[in-house]
XYZ file of C-alpha atoms in Angstrom:
322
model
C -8.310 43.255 -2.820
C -8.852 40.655 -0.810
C -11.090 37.351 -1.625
C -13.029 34.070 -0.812
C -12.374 31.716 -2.631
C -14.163 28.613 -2.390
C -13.733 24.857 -3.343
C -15.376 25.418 -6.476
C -12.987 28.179 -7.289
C -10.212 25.871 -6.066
C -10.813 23.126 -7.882
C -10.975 25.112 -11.500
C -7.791 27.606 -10.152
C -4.799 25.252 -9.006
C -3.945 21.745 -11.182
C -1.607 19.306 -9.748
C 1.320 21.047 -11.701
C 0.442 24.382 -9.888
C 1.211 22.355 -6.446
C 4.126 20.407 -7.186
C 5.467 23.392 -8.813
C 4.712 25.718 -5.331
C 5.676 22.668 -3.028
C 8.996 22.012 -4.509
C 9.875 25.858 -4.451
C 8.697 26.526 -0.930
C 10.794 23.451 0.455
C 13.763 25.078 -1.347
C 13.204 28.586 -0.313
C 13.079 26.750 3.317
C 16.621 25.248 2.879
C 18.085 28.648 2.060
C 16.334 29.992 5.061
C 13.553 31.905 3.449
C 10.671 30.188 4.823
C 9.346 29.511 8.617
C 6.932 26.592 9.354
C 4.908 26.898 13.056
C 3.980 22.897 13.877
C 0.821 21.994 14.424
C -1.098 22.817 17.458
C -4.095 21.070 18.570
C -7.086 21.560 21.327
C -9.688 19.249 22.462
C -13.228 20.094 21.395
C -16.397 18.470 22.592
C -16.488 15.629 19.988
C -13.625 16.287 18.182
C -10.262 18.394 18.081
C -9.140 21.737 16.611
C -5.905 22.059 14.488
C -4.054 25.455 13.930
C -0.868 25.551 11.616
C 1.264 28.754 10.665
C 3.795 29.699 7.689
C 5.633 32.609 6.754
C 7.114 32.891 3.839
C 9.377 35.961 3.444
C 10.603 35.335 0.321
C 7.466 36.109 -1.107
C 5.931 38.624 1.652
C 3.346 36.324 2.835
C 2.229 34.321 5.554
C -0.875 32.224 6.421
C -2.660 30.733 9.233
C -5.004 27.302 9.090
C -7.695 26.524 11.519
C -9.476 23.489 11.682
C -11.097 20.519 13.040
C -12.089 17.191 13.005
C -15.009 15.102 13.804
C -16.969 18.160 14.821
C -18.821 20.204 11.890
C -20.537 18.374 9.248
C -19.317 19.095 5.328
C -16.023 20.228 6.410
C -17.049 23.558 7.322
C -14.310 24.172 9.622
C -11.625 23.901 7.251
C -10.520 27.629 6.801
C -6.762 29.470 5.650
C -6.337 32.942 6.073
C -3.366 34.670 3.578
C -1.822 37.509 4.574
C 0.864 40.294 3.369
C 3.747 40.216 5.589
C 4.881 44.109 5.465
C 1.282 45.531 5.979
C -0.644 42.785 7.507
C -3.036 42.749 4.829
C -5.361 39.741 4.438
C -5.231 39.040 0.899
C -7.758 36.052 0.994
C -9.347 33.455 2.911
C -9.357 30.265 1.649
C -11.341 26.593 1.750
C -9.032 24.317 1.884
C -10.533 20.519 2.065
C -9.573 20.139 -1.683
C -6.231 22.284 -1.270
C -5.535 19.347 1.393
C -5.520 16.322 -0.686
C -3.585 18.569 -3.850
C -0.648 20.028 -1.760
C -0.136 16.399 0.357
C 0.091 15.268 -2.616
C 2.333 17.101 -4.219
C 4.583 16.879 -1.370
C 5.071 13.178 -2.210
C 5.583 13.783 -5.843
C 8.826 16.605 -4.658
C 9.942 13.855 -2.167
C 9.704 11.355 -4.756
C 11.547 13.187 -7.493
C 14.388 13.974 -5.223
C 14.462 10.509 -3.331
C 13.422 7.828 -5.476
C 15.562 6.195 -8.514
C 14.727 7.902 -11.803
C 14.133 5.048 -13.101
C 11.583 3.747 -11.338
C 8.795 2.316 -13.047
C 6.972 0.558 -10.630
C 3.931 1.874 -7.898
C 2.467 0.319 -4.806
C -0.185 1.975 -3.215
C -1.751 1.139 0.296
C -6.051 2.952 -0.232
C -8.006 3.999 -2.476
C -9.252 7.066 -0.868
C -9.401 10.960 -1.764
C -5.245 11.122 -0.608
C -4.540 8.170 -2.754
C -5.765 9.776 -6.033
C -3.717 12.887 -5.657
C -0.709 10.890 -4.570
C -0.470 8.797 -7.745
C -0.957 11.628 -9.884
C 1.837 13.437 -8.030
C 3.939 10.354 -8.664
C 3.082 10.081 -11.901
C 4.143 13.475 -12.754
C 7.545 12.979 -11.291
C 8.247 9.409 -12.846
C 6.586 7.670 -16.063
C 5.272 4.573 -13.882
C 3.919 2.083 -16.028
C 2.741 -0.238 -13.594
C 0.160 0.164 -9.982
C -0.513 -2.400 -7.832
C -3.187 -1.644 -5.654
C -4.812 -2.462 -2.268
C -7.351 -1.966 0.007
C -9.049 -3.736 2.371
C -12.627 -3.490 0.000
C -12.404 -5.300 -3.124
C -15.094 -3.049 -5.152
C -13.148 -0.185 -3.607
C -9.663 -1.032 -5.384
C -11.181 -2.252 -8.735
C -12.567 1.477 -8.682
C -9.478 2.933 -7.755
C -7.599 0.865 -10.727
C -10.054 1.777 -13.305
C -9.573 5.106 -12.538
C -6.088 5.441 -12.142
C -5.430 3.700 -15.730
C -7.760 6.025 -17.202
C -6.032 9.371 -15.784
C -2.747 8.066 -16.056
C -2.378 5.918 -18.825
C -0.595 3.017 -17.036
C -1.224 -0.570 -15.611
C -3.154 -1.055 -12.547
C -3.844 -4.289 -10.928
C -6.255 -4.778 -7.377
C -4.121 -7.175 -5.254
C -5.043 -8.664 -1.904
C -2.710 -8.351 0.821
C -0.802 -4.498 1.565
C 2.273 -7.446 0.652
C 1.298 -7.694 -2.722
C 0.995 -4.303 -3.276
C 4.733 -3.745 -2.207
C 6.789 -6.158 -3.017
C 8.554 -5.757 -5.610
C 7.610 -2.181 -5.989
C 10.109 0.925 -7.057
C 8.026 3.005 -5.343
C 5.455 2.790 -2.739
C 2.654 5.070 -1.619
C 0.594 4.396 1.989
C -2.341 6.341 2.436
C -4.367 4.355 4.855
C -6.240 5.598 8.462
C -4.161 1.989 9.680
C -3.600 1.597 13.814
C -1.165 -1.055 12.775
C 1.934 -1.410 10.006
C 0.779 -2.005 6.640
C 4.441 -2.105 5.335
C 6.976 -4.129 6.355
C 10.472 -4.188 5.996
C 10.881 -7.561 4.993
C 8.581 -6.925 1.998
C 10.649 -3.436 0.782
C 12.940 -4.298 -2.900
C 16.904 -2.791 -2.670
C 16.441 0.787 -4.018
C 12.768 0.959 -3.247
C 11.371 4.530 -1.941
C 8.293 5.134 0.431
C 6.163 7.829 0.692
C 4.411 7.262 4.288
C 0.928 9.771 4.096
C -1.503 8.268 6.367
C -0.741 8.505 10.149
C -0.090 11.578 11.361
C -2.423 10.657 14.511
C -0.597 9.196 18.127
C -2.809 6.058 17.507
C -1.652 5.544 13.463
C 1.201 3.637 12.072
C 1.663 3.032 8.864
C 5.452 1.409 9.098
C 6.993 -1.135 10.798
C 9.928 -0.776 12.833
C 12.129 -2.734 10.391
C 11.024 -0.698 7.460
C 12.095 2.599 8.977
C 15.377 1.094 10.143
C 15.633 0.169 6.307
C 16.079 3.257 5.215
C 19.139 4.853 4.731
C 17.480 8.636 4.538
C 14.613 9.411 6.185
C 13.104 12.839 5.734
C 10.047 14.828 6.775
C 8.301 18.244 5.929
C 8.851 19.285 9.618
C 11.307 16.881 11.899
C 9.861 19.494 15.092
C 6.172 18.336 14.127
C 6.862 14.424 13.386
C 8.427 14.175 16.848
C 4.787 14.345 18.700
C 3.110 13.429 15.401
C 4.814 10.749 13.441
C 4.086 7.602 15.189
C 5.818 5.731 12.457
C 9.095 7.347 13.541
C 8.127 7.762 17.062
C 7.690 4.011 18.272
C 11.476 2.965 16.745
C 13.075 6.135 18.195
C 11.652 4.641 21.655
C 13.100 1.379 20.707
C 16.056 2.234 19.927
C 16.126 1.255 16.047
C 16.252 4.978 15.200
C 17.716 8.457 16.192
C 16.060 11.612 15.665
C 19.544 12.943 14.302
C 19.052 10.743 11.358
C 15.668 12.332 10.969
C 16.354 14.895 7.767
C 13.661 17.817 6.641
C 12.685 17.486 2.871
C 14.134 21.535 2.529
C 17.581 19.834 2.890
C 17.156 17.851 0.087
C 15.162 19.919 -2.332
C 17.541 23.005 -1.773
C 20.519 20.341 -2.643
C 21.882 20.159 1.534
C 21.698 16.776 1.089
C 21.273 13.892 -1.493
C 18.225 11.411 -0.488
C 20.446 8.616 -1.958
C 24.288 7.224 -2.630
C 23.301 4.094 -3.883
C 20.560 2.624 -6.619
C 19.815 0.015 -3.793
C 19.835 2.856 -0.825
C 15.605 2.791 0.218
C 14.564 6.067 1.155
C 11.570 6.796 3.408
C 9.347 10.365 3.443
C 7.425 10.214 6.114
C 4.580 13.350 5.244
C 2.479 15.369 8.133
C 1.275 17.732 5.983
C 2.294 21.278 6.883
C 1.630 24.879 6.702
C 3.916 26.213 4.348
C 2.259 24.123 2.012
C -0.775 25.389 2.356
C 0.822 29.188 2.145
C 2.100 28.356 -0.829
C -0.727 27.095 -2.644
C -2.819 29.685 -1.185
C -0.877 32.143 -2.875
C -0.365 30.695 -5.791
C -4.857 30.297 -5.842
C -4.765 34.173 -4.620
C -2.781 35.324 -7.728
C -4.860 33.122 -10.342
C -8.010 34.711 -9.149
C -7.027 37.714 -9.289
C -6.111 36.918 -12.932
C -9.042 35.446 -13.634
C -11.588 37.608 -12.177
C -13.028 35.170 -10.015
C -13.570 34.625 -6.155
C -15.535 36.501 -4.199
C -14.480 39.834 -3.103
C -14.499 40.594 0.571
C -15.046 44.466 1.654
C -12.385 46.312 3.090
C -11.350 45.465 6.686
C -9.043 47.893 7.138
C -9.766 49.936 10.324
């Protein structure tokens, strides 16, 4: 049977524990060679730009394919994943995935940050206030039992909101600070989530032992990091190293300066399926630079699919087989 499932359905089918639960076992199932992410491809469109991503994963029998754009239709109606069976070809279900977005980047950070970051870390800094933000900290907060947030962005009324609403949801301290330096300094963890053109974190500012999660600039003309942050760290890993090569400015600009080396450049599978470990030392930082990929989405999709279908909800689609 397959279905449509919309936000709505979305939003009442897959909690933040679905995601990290999907995320952390598709980056695993990738280390062991299970799993095959196609990079992001993009096309100019008049006013905007068109995005297609790709995953197969074989260890469950499905694969998936994401098209959309940016800056073109209004109410993010171009936002579409297709599911599919991988013996028969079968589409299972096509899915809206603006809400998906913010869940599964998310939860992406909260794998990286359980496998890279000191489990004792306490501590948050976070770089916006914006729809990414809000899943990140809960992510993070599901991984570690932060106590304290400091927060920034660049509108005051925007990061008193954000505070009041992460102490409510999370239960934990969260204080609006003024400068992206306030906010990390002296943080265990850090989260930036910003649409910046220019570094927002510097190395200077990172504590021994601290851990990034990078989210924002996955655009040529965003960076997030400055060159002495990323030379900082002593692992570095990525959801696709393929895709942050023409993506991940933050990477890009000290691999051209010759701070960095793309061999030093790990993929998050490595270190979920236990390849690697993120960290030797308790003062080691460790950097995830995020793109957001389409495994992800696969996996959530899925993981949506199967609920509905549990549920009896969705909309179901008539049969398209010829």
């Amino acid at each position: 049977m397959a279905l449509f499932i919309d936000e709505r359905c979305i939003a009442g089918l897959l909690t933040m524990d679905d995601a990290l639960s999907a995320v952390e076992e598709v980056f695993r199932e990738q280390g062991r060679g299970g799993v095959t992410n196609v990079p992001r491809v993009r096309a100019p469109l008049k006013g905007g730009g068109l995005r297609i991503t790709a995953g197969v994963l074989s260890y469950r029998g499905l694969y998936g394919v994401k098209v959309s754009s940016t800056a073109v239709f209004g109410r993010n109606a171009g936002r579409m994943f297709c599911l599919y069976r991988e013996e028969t070809g079968e589409l299972c279900a096509i899915v809206q995935v603006f809400g998906m977005g913010a869940l599964r980047t998310g939860a992406a950070s909260g794998v990286a940050t359980k496998f890279m970051a000191n489990e004792g870390a306490r501590t948050l800094g976070v770089l916006g206030s914006g729809r990414q933000a809000k899943t990140q900290v809960e992510a993070v907060c599901r991984v570690r039992r932060i106590a304290e947030a400091k927060v920034y962005s660049p509108t005051k009324e925007n990061r008193e909101r954000f505070c009041r609403e992460i102490e409510q949801a999370h239960g934990l301290k969260a204080t609006p600070v003024e400068s992206p330096e306030a906010a990390v300094r002296a943080s265990e963890i850090i989260v930036s989530a910003t649409t910046s053109e220019k570094p927002v974190v510097q190395g200077a500012w990172l504590a021994a032992g601290a851990h990034v999660n990078a989210v924002g600039a996955n655009y040529e003309h965003r960076r997030e990091l400055d060159t002495a942050a990323v030379k900082s760290a002593a692992c570095i890993a990525v959801d696709d190293p393929e895709q942050a090569r023409y993506e991940a400015t933050d990477l890009v600009v000290p691999v051209q300066e010759g701070a960095l080396s793309w061999d030093r450049v790990l993929p998050l599978s490595d270190i979920v399926s236990g390849k690697v470990k993120a960290r030797v030392s308790a003062r080691d930082v460790t950097l995830y630079k995020s793109l957001g990929v389409a495994i992800e989405d696969v996996a959530l999709a899925a993981r949506a699919y199967e609920k509905a279908l549990a549920q009896g909800v969705g909309v179901q689609l008539p049969d398209l087989a010829g």
